[in-house]
PDB file of C-alpha atoms and ligand atoms in Angstrom:
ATOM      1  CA  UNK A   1     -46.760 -13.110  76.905  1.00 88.00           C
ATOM      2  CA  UNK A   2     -49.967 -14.677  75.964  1.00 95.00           C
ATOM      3  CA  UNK A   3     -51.112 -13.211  72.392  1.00 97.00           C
ATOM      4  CA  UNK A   4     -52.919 -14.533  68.955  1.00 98.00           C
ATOM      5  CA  UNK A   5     -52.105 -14.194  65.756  1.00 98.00           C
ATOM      6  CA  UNK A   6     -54.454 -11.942  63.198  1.00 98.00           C
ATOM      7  CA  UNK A   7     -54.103 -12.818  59.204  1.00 98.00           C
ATOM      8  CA  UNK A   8     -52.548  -9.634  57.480  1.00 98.00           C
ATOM      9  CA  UNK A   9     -51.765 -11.498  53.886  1.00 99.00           C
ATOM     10  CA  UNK A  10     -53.674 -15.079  53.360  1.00 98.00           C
ATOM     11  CA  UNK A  11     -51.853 -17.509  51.686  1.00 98.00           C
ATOM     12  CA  UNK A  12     -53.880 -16.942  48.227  1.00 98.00           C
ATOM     13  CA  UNK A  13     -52.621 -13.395  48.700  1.00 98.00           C
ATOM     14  CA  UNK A  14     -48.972 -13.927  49.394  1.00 99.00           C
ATOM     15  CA  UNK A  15     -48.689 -17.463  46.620  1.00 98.00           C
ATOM     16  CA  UNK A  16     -49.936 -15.298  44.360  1.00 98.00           C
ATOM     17  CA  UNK A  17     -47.636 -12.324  44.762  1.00 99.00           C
ATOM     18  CA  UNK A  18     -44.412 -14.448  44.487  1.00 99.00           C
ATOM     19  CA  UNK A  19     -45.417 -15.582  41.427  1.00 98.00           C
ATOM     20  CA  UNK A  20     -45.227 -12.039  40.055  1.00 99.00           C
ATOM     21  CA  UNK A  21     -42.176 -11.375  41.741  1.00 99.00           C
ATOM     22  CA  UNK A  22     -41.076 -14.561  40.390  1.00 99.00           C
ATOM     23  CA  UNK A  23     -41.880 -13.594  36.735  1.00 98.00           C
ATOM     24  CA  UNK A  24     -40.572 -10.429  37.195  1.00 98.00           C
ATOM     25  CA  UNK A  25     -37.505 -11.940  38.153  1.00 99.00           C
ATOM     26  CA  UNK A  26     -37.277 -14.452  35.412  1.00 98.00           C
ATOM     27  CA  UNK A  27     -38.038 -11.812  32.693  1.00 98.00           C
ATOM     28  CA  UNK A  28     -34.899  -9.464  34.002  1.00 98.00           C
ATOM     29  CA  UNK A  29     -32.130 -12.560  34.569  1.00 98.00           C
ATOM     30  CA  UNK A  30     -32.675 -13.866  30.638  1.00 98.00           C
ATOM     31  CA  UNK A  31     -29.356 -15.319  30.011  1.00 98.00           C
ATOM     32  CA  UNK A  32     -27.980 -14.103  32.831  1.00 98.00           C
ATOM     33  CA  UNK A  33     -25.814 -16.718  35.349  1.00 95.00           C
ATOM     34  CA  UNK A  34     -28.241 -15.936  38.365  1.00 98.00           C
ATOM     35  CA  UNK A  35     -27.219 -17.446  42.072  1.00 99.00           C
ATOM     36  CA  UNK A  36     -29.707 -16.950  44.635  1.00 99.00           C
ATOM     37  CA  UNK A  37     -29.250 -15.976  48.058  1.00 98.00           C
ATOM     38  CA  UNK A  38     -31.081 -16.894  50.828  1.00 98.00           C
ATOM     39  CA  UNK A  39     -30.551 -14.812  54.769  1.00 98.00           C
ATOM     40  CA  UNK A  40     -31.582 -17.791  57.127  1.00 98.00           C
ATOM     41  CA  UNK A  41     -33.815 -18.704  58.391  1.00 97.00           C
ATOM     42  CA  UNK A  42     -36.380 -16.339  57.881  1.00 98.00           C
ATOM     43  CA  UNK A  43     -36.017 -16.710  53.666  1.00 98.00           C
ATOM     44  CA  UNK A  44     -36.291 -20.042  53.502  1.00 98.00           C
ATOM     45  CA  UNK A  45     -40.401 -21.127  53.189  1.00 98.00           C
ATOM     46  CA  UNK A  46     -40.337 -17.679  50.625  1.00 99.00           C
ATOM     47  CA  UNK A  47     -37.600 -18.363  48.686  1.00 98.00           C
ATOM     48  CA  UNK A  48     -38.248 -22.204  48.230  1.00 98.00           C
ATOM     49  CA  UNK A  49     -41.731 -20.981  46.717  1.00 98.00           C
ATOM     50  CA  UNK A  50     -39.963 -18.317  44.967  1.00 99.00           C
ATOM     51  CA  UNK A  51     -37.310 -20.446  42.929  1.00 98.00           C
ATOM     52  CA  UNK A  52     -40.182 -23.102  42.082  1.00 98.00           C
ATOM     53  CA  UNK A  53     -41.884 -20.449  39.929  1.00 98.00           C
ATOM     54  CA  UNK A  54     -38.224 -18.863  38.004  1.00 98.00           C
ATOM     55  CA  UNK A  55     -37.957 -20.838  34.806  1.00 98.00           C
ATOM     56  CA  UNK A  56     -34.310 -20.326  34.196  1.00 98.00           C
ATOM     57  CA  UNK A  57     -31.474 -22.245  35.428  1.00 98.00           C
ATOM     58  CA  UNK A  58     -29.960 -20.635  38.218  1.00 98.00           C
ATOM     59  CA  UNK A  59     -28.021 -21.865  41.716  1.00 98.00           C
ATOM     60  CA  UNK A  60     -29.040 -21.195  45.490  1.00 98.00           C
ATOM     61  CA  UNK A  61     -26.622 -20.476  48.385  1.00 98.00           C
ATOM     62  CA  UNK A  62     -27.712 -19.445  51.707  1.00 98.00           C
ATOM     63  CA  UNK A  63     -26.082 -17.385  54.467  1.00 98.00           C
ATOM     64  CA  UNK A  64     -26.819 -16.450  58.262  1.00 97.00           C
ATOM     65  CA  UNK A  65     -26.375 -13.210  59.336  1.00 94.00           C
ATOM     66  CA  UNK A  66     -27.666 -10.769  62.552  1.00 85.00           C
ATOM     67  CA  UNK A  67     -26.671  -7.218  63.020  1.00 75.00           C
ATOM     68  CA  UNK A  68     -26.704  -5.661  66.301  1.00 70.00           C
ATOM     69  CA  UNK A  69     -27.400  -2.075  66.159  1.00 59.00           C
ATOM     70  CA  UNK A  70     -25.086  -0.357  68.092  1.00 56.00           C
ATOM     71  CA  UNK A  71     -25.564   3.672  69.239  1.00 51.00           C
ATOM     72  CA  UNK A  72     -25.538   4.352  65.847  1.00 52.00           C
ATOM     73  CA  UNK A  73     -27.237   2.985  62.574  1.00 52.00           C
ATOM     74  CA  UNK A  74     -23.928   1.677  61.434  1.00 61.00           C
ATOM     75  CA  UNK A  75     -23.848  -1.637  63.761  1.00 67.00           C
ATOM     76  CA  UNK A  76     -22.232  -4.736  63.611  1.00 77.00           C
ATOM     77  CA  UNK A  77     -23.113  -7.360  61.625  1.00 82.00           C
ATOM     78  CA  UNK A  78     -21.968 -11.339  62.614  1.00 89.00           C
ATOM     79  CA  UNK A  79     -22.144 -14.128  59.897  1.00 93.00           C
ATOM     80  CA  UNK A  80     -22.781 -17.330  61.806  1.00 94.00           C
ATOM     81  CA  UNK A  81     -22.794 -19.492  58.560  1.00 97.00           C
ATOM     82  CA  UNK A  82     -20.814 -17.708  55.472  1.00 98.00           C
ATOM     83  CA  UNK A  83     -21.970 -19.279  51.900  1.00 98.00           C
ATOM     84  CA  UNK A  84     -20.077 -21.573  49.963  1.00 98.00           C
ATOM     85  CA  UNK A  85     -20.547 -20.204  46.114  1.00 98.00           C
ATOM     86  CA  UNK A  86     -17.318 -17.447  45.240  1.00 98.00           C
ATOM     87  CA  UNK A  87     -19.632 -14.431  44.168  1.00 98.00           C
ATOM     88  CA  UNK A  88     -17.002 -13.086  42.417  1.00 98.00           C
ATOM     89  CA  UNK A  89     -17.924 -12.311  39.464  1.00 98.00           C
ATOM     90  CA  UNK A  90     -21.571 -13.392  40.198  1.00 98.00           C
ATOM     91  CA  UNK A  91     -25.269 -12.006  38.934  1.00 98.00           C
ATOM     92  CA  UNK A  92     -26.485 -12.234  42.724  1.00 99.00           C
ATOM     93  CA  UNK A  93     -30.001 -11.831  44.057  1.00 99.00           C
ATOM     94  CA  UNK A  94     -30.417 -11.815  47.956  1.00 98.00           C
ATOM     95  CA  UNK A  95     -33.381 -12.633  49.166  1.00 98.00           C
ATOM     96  CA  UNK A  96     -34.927 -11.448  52.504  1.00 98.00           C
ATOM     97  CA  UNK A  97     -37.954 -12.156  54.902  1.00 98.00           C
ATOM     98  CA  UNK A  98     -38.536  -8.303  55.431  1.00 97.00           C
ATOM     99  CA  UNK A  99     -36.517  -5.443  55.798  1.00 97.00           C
ATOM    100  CA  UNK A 100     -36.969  -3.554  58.764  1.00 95.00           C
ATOM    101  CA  UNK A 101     -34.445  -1.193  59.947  1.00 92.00           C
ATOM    102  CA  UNK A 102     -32.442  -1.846  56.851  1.00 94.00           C
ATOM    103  CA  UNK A 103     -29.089  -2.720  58.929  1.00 90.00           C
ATOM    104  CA  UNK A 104     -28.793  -6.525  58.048  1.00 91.00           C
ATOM    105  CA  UNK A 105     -29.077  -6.310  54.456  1.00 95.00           C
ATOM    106  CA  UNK A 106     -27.284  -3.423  54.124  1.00 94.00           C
ATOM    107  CA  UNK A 107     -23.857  -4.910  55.693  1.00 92.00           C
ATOM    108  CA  UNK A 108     -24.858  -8.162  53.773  1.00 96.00           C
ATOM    109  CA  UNK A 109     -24.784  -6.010  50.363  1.00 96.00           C
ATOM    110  CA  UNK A 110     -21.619  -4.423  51.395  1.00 94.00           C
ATOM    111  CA  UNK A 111     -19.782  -7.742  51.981  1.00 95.00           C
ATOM    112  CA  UNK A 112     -20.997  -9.473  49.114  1.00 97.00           C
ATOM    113  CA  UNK A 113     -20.350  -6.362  46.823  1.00 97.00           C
ATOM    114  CA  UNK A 114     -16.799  -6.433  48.559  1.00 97.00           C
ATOM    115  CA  UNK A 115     -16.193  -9.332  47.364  1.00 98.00           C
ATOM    116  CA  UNK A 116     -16.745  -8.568  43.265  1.00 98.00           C
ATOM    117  CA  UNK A 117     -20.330  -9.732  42.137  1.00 98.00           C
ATOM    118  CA  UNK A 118     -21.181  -8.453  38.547  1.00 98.00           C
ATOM    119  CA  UNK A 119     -24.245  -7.406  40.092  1.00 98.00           C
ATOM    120  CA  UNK A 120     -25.938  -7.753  43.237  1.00 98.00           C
ATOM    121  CA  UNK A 121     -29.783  -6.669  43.813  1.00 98.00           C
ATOM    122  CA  UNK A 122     -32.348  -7.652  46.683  1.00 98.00           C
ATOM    123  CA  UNK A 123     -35.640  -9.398  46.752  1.00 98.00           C
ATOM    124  CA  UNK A 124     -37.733  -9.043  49.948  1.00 98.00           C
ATOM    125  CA  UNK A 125     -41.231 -10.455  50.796  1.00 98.00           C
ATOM    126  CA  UNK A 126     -41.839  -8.148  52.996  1.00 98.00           C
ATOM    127  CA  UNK A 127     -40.999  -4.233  53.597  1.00 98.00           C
ATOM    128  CA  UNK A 128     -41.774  -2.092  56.405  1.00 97.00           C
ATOM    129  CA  UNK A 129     -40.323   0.779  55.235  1.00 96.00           C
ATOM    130  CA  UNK A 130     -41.378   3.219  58.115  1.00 95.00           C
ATOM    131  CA  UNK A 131     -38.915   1.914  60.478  1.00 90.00           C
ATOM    132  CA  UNK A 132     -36.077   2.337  58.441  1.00 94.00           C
ATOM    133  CA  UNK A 133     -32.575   3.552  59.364  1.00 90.00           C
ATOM    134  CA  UNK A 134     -30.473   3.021  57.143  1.00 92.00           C
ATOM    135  CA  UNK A 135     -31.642   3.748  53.160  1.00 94.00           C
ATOM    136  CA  UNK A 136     -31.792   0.577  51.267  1.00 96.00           C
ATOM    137  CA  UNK A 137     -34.701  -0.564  48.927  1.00 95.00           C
ATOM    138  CA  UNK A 138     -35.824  -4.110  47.537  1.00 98.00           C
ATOM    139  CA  UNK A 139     -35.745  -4.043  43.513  1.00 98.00           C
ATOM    140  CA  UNK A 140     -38.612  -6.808  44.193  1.00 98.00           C
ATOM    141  CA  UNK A 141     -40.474  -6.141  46.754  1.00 98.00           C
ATOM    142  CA  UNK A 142     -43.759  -8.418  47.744  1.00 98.00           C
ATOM    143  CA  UNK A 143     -45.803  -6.004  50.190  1.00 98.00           C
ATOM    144  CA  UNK A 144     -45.136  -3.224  52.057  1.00 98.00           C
ATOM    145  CA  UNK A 145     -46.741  -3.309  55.368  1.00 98.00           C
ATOM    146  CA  UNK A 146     -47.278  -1.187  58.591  1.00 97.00           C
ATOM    147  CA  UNK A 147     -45.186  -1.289  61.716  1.00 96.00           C
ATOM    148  CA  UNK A 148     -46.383  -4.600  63.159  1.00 97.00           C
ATOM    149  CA  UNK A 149     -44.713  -7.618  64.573  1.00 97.00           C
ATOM    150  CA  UNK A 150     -45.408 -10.280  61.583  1.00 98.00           C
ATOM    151  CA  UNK A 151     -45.274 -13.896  61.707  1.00 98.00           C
ATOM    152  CA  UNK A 152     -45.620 -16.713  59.080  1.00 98.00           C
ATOM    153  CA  UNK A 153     -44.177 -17.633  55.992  1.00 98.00           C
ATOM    154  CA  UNK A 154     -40.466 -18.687  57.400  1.00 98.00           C
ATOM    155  CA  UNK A 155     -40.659 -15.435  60.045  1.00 98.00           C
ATOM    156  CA  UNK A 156     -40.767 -16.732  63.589  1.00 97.00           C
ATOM    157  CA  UNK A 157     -41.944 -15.657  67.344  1.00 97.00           C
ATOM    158  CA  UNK A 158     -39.770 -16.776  69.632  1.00 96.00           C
ATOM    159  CA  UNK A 159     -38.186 -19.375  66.722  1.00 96.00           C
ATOM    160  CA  UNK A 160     -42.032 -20.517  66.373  1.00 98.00           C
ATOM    161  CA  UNK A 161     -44.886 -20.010  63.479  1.00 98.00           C
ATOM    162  CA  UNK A 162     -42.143 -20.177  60.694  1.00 98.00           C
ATOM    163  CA  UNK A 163     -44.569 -22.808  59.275  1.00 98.00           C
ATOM    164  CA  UNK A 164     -47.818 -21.201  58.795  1.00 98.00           C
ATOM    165  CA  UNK A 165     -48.634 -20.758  55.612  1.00 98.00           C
ATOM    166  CA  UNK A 166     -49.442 -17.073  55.823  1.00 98.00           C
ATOM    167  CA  UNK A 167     -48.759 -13.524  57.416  1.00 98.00           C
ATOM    168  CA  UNK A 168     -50.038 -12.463  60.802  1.00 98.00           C
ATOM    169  CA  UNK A 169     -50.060  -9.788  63.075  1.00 98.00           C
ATOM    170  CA  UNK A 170     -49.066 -11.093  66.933  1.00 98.00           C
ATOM    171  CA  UNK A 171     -51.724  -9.331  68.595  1.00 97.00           C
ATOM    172  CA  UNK A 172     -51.153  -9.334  72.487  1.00 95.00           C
ATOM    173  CA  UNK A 173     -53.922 -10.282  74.942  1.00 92.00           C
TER     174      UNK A 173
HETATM  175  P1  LIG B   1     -33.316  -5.157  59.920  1.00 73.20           P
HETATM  176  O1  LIG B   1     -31.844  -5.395  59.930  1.00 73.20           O
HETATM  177  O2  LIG B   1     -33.849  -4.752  58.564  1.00 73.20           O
HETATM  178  O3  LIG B   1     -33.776  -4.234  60.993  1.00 73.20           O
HETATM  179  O4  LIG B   1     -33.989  -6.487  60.388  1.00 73.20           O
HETATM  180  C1  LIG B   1     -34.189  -7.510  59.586  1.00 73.20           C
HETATM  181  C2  LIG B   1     -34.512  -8.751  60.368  1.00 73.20           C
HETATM  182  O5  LIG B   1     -35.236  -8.515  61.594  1.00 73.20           O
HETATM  183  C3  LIG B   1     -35.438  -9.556  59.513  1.00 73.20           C
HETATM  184  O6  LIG B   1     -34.729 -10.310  58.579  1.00 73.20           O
HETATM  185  C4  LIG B   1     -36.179 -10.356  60.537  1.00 73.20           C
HETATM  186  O7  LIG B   1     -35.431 -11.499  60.869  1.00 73.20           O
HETATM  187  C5  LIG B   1     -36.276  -9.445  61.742  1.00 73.20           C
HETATM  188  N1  LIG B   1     -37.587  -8.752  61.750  1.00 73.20           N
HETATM  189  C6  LIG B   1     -37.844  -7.461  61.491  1.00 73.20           C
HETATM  190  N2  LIG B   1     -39.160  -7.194  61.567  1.00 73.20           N
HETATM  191  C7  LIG B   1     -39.759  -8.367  61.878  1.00 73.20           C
HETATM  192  C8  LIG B   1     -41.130  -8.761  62.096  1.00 73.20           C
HETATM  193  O8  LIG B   1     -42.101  -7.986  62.007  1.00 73.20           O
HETATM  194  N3  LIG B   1     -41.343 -10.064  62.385  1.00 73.20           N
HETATM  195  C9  LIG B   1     -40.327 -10.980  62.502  1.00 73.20           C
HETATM  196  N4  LIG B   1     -40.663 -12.229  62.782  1.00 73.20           N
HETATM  197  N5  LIG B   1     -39.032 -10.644  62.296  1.00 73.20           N
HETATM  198  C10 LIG B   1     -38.763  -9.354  61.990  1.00 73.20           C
HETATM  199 MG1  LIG B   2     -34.170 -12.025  57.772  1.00 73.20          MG
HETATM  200 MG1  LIG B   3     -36.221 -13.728  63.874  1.00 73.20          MG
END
């Protein structure tokens, strides 16, 4: 398919709003034992910029995990990489590319909540929150956006444009 890419959120727009979500973030976790948790690979380029900008000590694990929807919005979810970091006990926030259907976070919560985290809540660059299936919600949330295929900013095409440095729309020709 031969398409182009249209900006949705520049890169002022999108550095910018991570450092509110950032402070946001820093202002709630005060003395709290915070651990971080990236989905790969689409988190990475946001939550790298993310952590920068929280001024309290915290730790960073990351996990991989795809759900397949099945017939129903229950699916399957399979974790290719599992974290290291016991969240028993844990202050955990997971943080996402963009939620979509709602399916892969919503297992992810489930699992991690499973396994006894003092307290678990999501942050998501991106939300789409017309497609979803399943109700879930960021508690940070950077933009909510229409129903477009997006690109940039660690979410790929094909595995490609993880590295531009902002949000577009792929735009067939
Ligand atoms: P969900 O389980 O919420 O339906 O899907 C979440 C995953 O689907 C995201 O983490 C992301 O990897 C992928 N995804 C959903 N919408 C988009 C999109 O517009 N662009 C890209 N690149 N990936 C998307
Ligand atoms: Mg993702
Ligand atoms: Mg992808």
């Amino acid at each position: 398919m031969e398409y182009t890419i249209k900006t949705l959120l520049t890169r002022e727009e999108v550095e910018g709003r991570i450092k509110e979500l950032a402070k946001e973030i820093e202002k709630d976790y005060q003395g709290k034992d915070l651990l971080v948790v990236g989905l790969l690979k689409g988190s990475v380029v946001f939550m790298t910029d993310l952590i920068k900008e929280i001024d309290l000590p915290l730790e960073i694990d990351f996990m991989s995990a795809s759900s397949y929807s099945g017939t129903e919005s229950t699916g399957i979810i399979n974790i290719s990489k599992d974290l290291d970091i016991d969240v028993k006990d844990r202050e955990v926030l997971i943080v996402e590319d963009i939620i979509d259907t709602g399916l892969t976070l919503s297992h992810v919560r489930k699992m991690l909540e499973e396994r006894g985290t003092k307290s678990l809540k999501i942050c998501t660059l991106l939300d789409k929150p017309s497609r979803r299936t399943v109700e879930i919600k960021g508690d940070y949330t950077g933009f909510e956006i229409p129903d477009e295929f997006v690109v940039g900013y660690g979410l790929d095409y094909d595995q490609q444009h993880r590295n531009l440095p902002y949000i577009g729309i792929v735009v067939k020709k």
